CSV table of C-alpha atoms in Angstrom, one decimal:
chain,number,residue,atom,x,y,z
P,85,UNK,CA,19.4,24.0,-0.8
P,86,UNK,CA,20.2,20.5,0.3
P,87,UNK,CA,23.6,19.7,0.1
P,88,UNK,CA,25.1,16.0,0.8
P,89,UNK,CA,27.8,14.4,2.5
P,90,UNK,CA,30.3,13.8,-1.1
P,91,UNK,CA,29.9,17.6,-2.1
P,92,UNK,CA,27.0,18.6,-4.3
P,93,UNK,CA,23.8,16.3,-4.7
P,94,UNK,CA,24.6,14.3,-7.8
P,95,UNK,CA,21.7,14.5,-10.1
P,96,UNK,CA,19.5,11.2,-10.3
P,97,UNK,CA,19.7,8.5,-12.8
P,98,UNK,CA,16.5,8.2,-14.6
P,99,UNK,CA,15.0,5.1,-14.1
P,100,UNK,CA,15.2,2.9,-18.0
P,101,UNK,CA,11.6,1.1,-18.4
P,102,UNK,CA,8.4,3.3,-18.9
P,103,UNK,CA,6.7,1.4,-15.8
P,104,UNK,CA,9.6,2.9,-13.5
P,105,UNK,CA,9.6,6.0,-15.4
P,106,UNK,CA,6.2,6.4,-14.6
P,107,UNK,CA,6.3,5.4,-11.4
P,108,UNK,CA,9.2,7.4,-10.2
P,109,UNK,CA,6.9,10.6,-11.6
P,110,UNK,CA,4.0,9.3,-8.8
P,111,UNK,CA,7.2,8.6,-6.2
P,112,UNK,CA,8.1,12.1,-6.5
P,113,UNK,CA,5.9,13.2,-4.3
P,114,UNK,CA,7.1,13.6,-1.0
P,115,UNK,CA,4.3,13.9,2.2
P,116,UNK,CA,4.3,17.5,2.5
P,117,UNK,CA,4.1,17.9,-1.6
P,118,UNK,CA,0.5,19.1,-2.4
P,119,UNK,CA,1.6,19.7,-6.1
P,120,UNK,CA,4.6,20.2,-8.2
P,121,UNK,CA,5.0,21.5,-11.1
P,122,UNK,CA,6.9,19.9,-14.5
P,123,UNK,CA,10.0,21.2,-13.8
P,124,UNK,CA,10.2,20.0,-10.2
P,125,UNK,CA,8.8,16.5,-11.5
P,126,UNK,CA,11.8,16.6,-14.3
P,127,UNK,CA,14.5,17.4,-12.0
P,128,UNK,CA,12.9,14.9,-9.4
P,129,UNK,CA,13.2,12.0,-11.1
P,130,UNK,CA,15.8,12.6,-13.8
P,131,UNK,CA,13.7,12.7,-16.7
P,132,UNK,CA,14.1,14.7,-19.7
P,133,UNK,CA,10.9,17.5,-19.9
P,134,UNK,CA,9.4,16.3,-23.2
P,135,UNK,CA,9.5,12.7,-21.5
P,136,UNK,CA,8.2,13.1,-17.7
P,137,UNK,CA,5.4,15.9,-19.7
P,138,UNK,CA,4.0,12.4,-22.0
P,139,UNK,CA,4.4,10.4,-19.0
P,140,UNK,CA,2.3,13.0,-17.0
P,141,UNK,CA,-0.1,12.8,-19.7
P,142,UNK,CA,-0.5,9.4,-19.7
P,143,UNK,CA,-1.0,9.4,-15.7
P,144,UNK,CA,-4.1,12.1,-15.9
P,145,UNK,CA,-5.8,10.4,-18.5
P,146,UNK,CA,-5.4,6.7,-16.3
P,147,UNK,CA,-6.3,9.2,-13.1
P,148,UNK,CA,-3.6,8.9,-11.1
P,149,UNK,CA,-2.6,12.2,-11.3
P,150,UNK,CA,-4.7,15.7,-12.0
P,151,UNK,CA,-3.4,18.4,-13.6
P,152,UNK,CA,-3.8,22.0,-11.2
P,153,UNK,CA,-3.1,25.1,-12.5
P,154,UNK,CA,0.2,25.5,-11.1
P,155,UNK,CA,1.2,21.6,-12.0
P,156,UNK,CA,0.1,18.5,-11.0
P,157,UNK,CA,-1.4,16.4,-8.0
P,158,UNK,CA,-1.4,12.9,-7.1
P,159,UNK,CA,-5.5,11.9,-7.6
P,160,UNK,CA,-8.4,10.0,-5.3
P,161,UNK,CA,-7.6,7.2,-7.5
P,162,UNK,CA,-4.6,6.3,-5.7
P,163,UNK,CA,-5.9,7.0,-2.5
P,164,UNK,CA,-8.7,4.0,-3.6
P,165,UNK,CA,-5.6,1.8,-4.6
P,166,UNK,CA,-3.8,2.2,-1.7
P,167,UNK,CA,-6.9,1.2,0.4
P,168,UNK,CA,-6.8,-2.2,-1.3
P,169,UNK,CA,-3.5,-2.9,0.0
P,170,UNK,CA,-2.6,-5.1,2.8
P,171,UNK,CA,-1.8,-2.8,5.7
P,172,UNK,CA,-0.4,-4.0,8.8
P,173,UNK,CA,-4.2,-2.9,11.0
P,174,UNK,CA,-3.7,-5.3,13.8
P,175,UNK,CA,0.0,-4.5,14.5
P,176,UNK,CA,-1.2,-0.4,14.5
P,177,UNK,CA,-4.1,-1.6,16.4
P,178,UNK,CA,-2.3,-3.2,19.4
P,179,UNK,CA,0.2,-0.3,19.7
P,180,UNK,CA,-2.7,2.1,19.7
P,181,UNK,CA,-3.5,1.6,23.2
P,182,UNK,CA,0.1,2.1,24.3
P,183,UNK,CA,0.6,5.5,22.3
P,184,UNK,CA,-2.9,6.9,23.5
P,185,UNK,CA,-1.2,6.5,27.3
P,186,UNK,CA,1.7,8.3,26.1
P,187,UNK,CA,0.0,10.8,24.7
P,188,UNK,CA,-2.3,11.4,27.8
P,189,UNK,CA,1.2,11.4,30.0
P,190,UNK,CA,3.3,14.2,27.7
P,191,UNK,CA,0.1,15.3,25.5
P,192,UNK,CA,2.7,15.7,22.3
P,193,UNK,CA,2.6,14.1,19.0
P,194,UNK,CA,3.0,10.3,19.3
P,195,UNK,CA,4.3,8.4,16.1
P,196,UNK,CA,4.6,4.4,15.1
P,197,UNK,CA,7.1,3.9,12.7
P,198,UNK,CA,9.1,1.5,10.6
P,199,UNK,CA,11.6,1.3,8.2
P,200,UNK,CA,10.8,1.0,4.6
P,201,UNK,CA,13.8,1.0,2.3
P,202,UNK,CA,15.6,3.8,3.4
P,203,UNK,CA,12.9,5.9,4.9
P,204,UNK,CA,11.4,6.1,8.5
P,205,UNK,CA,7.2,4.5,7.6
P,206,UNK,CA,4.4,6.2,9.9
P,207,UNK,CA,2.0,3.6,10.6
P,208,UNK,CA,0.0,5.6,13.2
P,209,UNK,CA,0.0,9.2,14.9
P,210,UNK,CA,-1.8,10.2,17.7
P,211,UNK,CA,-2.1,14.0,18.7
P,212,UNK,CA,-4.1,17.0,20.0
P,213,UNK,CA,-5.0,20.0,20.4
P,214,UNK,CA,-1.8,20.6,22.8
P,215,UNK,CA,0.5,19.0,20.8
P,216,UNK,CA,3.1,21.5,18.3
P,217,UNK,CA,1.9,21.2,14.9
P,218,UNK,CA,4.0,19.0,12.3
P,219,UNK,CA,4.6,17.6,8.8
P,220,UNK,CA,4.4,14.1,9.4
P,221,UNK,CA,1.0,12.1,8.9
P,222,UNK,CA,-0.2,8.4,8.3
P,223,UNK,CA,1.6,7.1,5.4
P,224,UNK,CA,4.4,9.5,4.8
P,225,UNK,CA,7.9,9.2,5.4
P,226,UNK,CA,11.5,10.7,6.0
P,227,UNK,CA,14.9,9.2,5.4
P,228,UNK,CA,15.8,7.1,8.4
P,229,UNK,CA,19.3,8.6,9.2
P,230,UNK,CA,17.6,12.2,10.3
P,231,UNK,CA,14.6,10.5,12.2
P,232,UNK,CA,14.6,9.1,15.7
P,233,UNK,CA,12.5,6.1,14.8
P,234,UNK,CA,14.7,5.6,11.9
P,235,UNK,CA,17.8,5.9,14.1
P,236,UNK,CA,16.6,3.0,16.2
P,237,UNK,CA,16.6,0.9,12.5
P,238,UNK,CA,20.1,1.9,11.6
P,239,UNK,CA,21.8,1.8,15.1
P,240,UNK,CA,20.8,-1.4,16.0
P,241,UNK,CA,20.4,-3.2,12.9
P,242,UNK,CA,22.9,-5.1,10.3
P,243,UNK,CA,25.9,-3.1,9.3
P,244,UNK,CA,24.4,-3.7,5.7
P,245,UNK,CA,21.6,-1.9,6.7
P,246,UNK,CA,23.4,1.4,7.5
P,247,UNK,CA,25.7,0.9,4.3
P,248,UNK,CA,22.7,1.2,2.2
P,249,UNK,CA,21.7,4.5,3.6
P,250,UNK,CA,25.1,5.9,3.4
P,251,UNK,CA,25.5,5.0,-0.9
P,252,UNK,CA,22.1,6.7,-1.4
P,253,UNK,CA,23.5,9.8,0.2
P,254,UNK,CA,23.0,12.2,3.6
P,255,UNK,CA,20.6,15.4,2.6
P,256,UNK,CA,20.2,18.3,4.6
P,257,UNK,CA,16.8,19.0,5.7
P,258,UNK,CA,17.7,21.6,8.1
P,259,UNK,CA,21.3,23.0,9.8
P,260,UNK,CA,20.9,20.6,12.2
P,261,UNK,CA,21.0,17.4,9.9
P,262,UNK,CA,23.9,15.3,10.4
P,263,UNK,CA,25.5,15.0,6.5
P,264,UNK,CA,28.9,13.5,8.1
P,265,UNK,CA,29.1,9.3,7.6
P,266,UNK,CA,31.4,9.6,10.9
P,267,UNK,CA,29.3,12.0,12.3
P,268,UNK,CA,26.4,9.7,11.9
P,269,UNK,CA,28.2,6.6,13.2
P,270,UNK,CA,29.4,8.2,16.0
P,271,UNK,CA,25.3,9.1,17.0
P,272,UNK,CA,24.0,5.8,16.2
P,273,UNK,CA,27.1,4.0,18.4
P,274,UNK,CA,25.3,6.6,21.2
P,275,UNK,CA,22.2,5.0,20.3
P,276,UNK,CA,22.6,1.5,20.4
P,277,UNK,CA,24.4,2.2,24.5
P,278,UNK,CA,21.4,4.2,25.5
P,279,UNK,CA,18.7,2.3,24.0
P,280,UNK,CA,16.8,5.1,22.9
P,281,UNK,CA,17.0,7.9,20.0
P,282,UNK,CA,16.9,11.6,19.8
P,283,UNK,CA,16.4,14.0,17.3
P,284,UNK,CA,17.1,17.5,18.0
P,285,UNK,CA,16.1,19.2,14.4
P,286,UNK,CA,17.5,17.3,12.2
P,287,UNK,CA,14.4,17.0,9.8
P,288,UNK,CA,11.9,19.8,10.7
P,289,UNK,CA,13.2,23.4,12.1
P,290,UNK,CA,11.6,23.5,15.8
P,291,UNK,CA,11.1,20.3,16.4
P,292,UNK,CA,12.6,17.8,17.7
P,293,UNK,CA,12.1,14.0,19.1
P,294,UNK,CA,12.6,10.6,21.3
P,295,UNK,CA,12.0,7.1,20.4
P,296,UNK,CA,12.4,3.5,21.7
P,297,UNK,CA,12.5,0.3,19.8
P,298,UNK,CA,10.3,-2.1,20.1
P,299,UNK,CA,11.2,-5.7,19.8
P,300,UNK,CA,10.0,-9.0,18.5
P,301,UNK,CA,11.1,-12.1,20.7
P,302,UNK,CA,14.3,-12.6,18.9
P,303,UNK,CA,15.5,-9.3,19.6
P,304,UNK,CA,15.3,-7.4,16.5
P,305,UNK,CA,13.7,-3.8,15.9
P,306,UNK,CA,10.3,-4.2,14.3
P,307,UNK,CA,9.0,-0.7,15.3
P,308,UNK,CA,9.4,2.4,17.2
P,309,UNK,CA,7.2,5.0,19.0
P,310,UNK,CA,8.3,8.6,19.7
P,311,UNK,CA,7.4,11.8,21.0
P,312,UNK,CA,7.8,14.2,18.9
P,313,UNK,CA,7.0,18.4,19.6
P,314,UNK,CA,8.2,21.6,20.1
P,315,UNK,CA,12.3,21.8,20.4
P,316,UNK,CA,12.0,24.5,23.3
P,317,UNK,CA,9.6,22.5,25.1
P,318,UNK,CA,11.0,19.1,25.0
P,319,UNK,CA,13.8,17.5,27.3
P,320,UNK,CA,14.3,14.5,25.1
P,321,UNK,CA,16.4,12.7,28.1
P,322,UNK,CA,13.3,13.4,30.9
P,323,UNK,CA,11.0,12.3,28.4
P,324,UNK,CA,12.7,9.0,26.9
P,325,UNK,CA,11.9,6.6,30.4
P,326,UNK,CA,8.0,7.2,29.3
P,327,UNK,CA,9.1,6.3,25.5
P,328,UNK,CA,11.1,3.1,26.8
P,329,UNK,CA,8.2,2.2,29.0
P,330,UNK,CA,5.9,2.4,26.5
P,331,UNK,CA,7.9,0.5,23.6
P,332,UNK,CA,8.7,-2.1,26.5
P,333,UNK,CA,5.4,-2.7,27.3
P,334,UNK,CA,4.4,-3.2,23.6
P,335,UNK,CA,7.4,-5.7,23.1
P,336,UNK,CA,6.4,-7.7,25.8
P,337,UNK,CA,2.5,-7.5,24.8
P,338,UNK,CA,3.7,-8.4,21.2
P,339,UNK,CA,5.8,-11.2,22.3
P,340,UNK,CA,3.4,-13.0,24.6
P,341,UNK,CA,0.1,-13.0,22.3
P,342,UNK,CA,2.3,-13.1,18.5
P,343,UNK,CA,2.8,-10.0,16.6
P,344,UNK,CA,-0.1,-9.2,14.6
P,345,UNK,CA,2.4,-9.6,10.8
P,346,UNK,CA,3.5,-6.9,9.1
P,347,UNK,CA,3.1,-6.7,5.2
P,348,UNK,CA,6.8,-8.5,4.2
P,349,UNK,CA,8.1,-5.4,2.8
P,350,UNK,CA,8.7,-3.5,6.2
P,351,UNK,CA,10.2,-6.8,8.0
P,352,UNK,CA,13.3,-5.5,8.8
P,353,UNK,CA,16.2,-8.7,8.9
């Protein structure tokens, strides 16, 4: 069960208008949630059964969610919403190039990330048939402080950055996750000398990962590629030169013809 930092996992507070209620039912999700029943939904988000069940109700008959017979699903419909959205195609388009090398050097998974919130963003992945199966895809996320990408955001970013994700709590994905606030500012102080991440299990069992930032011309983190595969296979210090050369080269490309713009809420300060 996951356990944080301050003893047990306080239980959440239930957001107070029907438009968050609502939409704290869709944000319970997470990426590797196919469905969920009402009690999962209830204890996600806070609300009291009778309440999250009329909410549910409401969401299946606008079609954002479908009812399954173990639960409930997120629906097409959002995946039509979400297409309308500005996404940040010409910044995943640039760095495409540079992660399909990488890939073709280590053949493991490559990702593009950024910070959203509190949570590590994949913008891109690439990946093959050689490379270790995983949970991440396009779109989904995983609290920064467990990630290397989301490492990069919290190491060498604002201190107010890292305060943020240490009031919302440290979960334990795995044995490996570091829970410890000293613990976790102690890694990140090893980050910010190396210049590049690691992730040795901390949110997936087997796997583990490297990342480098890359930089807009005032020095700040924007994004981060990594490699990411099998935790027997990998040795995350051999590997990060190709990460750093590859997040270098993107930097520089980015700098000299003008970052494509990211949507406003993933520019990190």
């Amino acid at each position: 069960m996951d356990t944080r930092a301050r003893g047990a996992e306080p239980e959440p507070e239930p957001p107070r208008s029907v438009l968050a209620r609502g939409l704290s039912l869709l944000d319970a999700f997470g990426s590797a949630d196919t469905e969920l029943t009402l009690t999962e939904l209830a204890a996600r988000t806070g609300l009291p059964k009778p309440t999250a069940h009329r909410l549910l109700a409401e969401l299946v008959r606008w079609g954002g969610v479908e009812r399954t017979a173990a639960g409930y699903r997120l629906s097409m419909r959002l995946f039509v919403l979400g297409h309308r959205a500005p996404s940040p195609r010409g910044f995943r388009e640039a760095a495409l190039p540079h992660m399909e090398d990488l890939y073709e050097a280590t053949h493991e998974n490559i990702h593009l990330a950024v910070l959203d919130g509190v949570d590590t963003l994949f913008l891109e992945k690439v990946s093959g048939r050689r490379s270790m199966p995983i949970i991440s895809r396009v779109g989904g996320r995983l609290p920064a402080y467990c990630t290397a990408t989301g490492k990069l955001f919290l190491a060498l970013g604002p201190q107010e950055r890292l305060d943020r994700v240490l009031d919302a709590g440290l979960v334990r994905h795995t044995p490996h996750t570091i829970v410890m606030p000293g613990l976790l500012r102690r890694e990140l102080a090893r980050t910010a000398d190396r210049g590049y991440a690691v992730n040795r299990e901390e949110s997936e069992a087997g796997v583990s990962a490297v990342a480098a930032p890359i930089l807009d011309r005032r020095r700040r983190v924007i994004a981060a590629l990594s490699i990411t595969g099998n935790v027997c296979r990998l040795d995350l210090d051999r590997l990060a030169p190709a990460v750093r050369t590859a997040a270098l080269s993107l930097s520089r490309e980015l700098a000299r013809d003008g970052a494509p713009p990211l949507p406003p809420r993933l520019r990190t300060s």
